[in-house]
Coordinates of N, CA and C in Angstrom, one line a residue:
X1 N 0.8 -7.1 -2.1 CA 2.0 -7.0 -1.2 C 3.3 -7.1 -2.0
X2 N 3.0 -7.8 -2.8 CA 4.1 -8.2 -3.8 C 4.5 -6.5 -4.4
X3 N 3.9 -6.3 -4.7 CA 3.9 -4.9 -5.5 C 5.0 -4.0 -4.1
X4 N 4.4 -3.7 -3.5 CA 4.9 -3.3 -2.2 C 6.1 -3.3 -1.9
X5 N 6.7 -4.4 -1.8 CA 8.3 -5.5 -1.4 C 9.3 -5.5 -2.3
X6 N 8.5 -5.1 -3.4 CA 9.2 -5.7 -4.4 C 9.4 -4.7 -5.9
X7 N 8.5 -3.8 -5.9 CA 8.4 -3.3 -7.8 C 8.4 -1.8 -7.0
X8 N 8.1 -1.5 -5.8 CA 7.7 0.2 -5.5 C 8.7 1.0 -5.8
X9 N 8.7 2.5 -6.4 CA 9.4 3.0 -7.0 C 10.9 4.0 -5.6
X10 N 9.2 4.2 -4.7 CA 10.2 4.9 -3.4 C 9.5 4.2 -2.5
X11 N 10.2 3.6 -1.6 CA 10.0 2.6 -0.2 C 10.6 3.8 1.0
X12 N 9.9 4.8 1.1 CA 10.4 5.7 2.3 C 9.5 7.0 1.8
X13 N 8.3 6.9 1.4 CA 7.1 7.4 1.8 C 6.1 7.3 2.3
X14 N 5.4 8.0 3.5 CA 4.7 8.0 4.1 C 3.6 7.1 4.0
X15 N 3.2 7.2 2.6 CA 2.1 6.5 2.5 C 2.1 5.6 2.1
X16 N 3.3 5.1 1.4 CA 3.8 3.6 0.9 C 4.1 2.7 2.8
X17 N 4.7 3.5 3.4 CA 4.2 2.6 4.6 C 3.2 2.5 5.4
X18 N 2.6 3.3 5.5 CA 1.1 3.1 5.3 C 0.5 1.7 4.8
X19 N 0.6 1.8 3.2 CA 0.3 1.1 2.6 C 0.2 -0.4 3.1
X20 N 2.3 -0.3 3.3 CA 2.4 -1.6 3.6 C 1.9 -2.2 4.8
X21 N 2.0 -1.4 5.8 CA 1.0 -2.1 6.7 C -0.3 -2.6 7.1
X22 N -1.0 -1.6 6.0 CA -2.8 -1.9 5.8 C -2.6 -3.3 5.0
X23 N -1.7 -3.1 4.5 CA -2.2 -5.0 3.2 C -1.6 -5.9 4.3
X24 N -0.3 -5.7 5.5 CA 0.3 -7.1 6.1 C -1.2 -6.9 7.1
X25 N -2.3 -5.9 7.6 CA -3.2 -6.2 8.4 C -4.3 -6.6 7.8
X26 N -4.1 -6.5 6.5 CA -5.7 -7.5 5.6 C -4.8 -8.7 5.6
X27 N -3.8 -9.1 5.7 CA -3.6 -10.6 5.2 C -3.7 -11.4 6.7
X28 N -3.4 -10.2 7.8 CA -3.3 -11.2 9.3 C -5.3 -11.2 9.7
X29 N -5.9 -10.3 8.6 CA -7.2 -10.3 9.1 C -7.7 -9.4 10.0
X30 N -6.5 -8.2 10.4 CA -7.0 -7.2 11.4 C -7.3 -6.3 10.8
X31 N -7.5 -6.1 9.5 CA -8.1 -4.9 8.4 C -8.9 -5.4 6.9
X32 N -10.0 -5.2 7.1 CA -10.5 -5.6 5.8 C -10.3 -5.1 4.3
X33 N -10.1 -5.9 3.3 CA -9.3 -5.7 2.3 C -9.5 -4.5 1.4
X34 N -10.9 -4.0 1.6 CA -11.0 -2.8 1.2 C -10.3 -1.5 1.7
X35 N -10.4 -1.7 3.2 CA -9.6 -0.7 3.7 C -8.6 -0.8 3.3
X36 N -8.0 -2.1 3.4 CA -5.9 -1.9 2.9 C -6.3 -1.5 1.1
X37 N -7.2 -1.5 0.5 CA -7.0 -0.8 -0.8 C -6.9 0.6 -1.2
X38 N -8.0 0.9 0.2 CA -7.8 2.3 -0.5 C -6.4 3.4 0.3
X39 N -6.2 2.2 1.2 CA -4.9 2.7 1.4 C -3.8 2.7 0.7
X40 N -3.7 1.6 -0.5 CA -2.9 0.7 -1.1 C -3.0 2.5 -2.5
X41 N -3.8 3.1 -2.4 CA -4.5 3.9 -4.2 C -4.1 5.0 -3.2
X42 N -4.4 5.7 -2.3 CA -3.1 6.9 -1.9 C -1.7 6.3 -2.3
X43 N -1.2 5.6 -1.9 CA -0.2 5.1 -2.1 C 0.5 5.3 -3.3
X44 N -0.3 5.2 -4.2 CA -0.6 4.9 -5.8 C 0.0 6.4 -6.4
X45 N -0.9 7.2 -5.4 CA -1.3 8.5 -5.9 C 0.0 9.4 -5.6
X46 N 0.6 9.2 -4.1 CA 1.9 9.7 -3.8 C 3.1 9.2 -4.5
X47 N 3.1 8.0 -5.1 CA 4.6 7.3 -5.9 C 3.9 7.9 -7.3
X48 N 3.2 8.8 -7.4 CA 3.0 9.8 -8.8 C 2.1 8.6 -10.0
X49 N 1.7 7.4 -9.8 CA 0.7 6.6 -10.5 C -0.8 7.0 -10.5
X50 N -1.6 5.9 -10.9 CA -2.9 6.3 -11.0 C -3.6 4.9 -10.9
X51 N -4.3 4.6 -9.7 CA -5.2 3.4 -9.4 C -6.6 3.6 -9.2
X52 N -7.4 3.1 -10.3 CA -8.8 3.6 -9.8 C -9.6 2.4 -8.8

């Protein structure tokens, strides 16, 4: 989440909010943490990185 809030390169891509919401719903417990990951690695994939 830190990563997210704080270091992302563009905060106004689709999948970066996405992102952010899959990780604030693993942390409230309404998404299991795997799912906010592989939400978190599109995310990855659209800000032009690489998360395996």
């Amino acid at each position: 989440m830190t990563c997210l809030t704080d270091r992302w390169p563009n905060m106004s891509g689709l999948k970066f909010l996405r992102a952010r919401m899959a990780c604030k719903a693993a942390l409230d417990g309404r998404l299991s943490a795997n799912d906010a990951r592989a939400v978190f690695v599109e995310a990855v994939g659209e800000a032009g990185g690489n998360a395996r």
